[in-house]
PDB file of C-alpha atoms in Angstrom:
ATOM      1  CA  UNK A 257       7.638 148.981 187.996  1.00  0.00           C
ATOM      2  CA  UNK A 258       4.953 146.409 188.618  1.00  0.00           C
ATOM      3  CA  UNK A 259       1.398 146.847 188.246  1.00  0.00           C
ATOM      4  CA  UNK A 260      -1.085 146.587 190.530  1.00  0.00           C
ATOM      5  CA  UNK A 261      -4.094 144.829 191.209  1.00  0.00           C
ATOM      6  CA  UNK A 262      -6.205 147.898 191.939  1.00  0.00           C
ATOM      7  CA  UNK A 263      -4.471 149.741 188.304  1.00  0.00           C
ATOM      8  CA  UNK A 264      -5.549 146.586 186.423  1.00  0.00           C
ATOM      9  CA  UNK A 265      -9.112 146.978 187.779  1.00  0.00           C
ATOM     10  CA  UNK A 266      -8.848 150.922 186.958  1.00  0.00           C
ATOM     11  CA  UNK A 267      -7.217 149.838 183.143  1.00  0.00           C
ATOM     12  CA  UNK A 268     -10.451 147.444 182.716  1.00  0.00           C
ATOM     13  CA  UNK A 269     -12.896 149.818 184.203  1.00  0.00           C
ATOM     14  CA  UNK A 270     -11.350 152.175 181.785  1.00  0.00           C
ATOM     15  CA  UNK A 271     -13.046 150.395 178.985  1.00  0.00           C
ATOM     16  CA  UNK A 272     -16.087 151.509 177.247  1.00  0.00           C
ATOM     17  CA  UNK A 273     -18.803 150.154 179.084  1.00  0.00           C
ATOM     18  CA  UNK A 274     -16.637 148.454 181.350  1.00  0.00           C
ATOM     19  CA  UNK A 275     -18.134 147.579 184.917  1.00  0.00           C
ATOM     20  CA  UNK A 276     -17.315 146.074 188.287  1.00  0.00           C
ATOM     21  CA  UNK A 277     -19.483 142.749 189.198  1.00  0.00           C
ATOM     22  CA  UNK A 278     -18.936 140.343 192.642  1.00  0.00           C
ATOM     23  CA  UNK A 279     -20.519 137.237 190.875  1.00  0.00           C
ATOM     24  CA  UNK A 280     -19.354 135.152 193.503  1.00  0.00           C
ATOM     25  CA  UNK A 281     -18.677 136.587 197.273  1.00  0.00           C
ATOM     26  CA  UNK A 282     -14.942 138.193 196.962  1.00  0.00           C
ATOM     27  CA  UNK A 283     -14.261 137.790 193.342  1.00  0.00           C
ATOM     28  CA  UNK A 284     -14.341 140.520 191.216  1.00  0.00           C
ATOM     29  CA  UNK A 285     -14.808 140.683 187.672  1.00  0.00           C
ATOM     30  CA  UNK A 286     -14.884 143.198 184.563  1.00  0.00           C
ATOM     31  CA  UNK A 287     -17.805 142.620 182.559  1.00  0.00           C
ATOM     32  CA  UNK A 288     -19.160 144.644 179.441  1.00  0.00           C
ATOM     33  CA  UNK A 289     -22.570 144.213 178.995  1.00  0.00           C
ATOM     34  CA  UNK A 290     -22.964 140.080 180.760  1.00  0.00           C
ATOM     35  CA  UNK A 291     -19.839 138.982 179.151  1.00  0.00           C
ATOM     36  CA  UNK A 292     -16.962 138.887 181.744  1.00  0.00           C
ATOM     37  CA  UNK A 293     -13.457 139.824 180.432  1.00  0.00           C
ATOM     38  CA  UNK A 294     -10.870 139.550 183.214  1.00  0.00           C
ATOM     39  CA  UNK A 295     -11.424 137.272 186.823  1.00  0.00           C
ATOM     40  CA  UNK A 296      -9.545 139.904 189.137  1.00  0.00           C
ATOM     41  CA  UNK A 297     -10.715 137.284 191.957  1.00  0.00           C
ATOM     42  CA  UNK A 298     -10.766 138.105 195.763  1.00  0.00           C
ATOM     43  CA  UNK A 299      -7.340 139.759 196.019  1.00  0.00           C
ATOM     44  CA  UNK A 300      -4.038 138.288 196.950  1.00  0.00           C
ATOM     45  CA  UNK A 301      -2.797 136.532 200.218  1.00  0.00           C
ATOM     46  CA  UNK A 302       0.292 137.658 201.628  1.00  0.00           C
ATOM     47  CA  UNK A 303       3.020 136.215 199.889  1.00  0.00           C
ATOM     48  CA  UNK A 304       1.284 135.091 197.194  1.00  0.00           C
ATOM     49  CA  UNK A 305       1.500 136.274 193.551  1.00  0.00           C
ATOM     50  CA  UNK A 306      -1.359 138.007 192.389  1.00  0.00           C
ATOM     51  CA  UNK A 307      -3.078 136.842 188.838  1.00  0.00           C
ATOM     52  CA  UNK A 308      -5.699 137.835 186.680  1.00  0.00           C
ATOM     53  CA  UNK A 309      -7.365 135.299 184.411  1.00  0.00           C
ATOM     54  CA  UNK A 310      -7.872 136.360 181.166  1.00  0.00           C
ATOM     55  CA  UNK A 311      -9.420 134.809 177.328  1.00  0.00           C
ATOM     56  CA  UNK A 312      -5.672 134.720 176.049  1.00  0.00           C
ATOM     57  CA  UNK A 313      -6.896 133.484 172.106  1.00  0.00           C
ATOM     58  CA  UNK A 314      -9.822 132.476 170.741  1.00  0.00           C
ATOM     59  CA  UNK A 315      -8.438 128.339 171.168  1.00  0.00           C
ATOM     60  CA  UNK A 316      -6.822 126.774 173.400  1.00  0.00           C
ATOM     61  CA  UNK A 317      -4.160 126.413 171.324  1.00  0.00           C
ATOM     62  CA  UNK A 318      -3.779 130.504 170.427  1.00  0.00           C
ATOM     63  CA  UNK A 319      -3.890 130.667 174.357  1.00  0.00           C
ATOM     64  CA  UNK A 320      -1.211 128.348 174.735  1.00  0.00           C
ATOM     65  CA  UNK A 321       1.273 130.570 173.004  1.00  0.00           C
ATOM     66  CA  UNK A 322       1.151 132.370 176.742  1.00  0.00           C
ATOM     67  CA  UNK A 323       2.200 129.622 178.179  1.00  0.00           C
ATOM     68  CA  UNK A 324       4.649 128.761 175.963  1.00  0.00           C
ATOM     69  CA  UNK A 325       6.337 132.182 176.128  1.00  0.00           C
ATOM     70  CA  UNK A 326       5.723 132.429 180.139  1.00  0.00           C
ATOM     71  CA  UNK A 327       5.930 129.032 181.974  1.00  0.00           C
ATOM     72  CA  UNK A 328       6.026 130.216 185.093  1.00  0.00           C
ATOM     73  CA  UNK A 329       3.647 133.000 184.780  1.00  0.00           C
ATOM     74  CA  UNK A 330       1.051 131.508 182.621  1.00  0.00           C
ATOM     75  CA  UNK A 331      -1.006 129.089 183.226  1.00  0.00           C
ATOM     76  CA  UNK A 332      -4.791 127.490 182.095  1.00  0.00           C
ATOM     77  CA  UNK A 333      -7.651 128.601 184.236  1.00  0.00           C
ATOM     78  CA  UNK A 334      -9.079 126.024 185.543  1.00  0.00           C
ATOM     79  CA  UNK A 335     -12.683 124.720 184.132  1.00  0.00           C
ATOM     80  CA  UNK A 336     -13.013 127.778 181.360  1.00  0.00           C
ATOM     81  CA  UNK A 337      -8.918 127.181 179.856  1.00  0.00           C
ATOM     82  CA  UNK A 338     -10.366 124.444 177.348  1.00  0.00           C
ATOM     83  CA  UNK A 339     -11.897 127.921 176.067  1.00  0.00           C
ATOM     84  CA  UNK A 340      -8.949 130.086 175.428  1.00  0.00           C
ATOM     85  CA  UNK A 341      -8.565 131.635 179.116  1.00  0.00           C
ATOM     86  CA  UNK A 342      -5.294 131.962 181.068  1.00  0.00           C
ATOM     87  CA  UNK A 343      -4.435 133.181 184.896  1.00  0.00           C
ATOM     88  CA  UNK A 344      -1.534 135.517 184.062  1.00  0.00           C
ATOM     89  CA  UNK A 345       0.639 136.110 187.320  1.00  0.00           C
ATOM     90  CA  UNK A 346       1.715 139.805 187.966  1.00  0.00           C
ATOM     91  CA  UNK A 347       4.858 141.188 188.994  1.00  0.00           C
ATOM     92  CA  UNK A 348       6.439 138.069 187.220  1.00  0.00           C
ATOM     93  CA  UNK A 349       8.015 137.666 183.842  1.00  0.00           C
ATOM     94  CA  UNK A 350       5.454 138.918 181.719  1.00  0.00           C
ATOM     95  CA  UNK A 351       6.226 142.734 180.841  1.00  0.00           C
ATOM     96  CA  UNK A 352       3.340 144.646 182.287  1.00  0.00           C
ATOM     97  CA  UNK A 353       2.556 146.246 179.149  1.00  0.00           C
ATOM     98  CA  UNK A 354       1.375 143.596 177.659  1.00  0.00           C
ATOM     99  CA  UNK A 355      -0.939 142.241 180.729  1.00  0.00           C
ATOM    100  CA  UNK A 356      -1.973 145.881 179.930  1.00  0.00           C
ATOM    101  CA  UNK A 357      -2.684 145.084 176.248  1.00  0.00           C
ATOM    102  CA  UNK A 358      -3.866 141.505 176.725  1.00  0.00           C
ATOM    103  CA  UNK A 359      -6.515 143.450 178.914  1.00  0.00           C
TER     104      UNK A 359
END
C-alpha cells in the first residue's frame, strides 16, 4: 500500500499544534507555531512521483544517511539541504512507515 499525499498532510496535521499554511501560491506546508516541518508543495503532475521535503538530521551529513540508504528516492532539497532537509519521493523504495515516522 502506498501513501498518499492527502494521508501525509492528515499524519502532519495530526500533530499537536500542527497547521496548514500556503506560504507561496500552491505549496503547502505543515508548520507548528512559524517553524515549517514538511514542504507538501503544490501536488503532483500526472506521471510524476510525488515528494515531500523533509529536515532528515540535524547536518547535512545525518541527512545524507537518506540518501545513502535511498538513491533514487532521496534526494537534497534544493537551497535549505545544506541544512539537513531532504525531498523524499513516495510510492518509491522507502517503506511508508518510515516517511510516516520521519514525519
Amino acid at each position: 500500500m502506498t501513501v498518499t499525499r492527502d494521508e501525509l498532510l492528515a499524519h502532519c496535521l495530526a500533530k499537536p499544534g500542527a497547521w496548514e499554511d500556503e506560504p507561496w501560491e500552491g505549496d503547502v506546508v505543515a508548520k507548528v507555531g512559524s517553524k515549517v516541518f514538511a514542504f507538501l508543495g503544490a501536488g503532483t503532475p500526472p506521471g510524476q512521483p510525488a515528494t515531500v521535503g523533509l529536515k532528515c538530521g540535524a547536518t547535512r551529513e545525518a541527512a545524507d544517511e537518506w540518501l545513502l540508504r535511498y538513491p533514487g528516492d532521496a534526494s537534497v532539497m534544493p537551497y535549505i539541504g545544506r541544512f539537513g532537509w531532504n525531498s523524499l519521493r513516495v510510492s518509491g523504495l522507502i517503506p511508508d512507515d518510515e516517511l510516516l515516522e520521519a514525519l
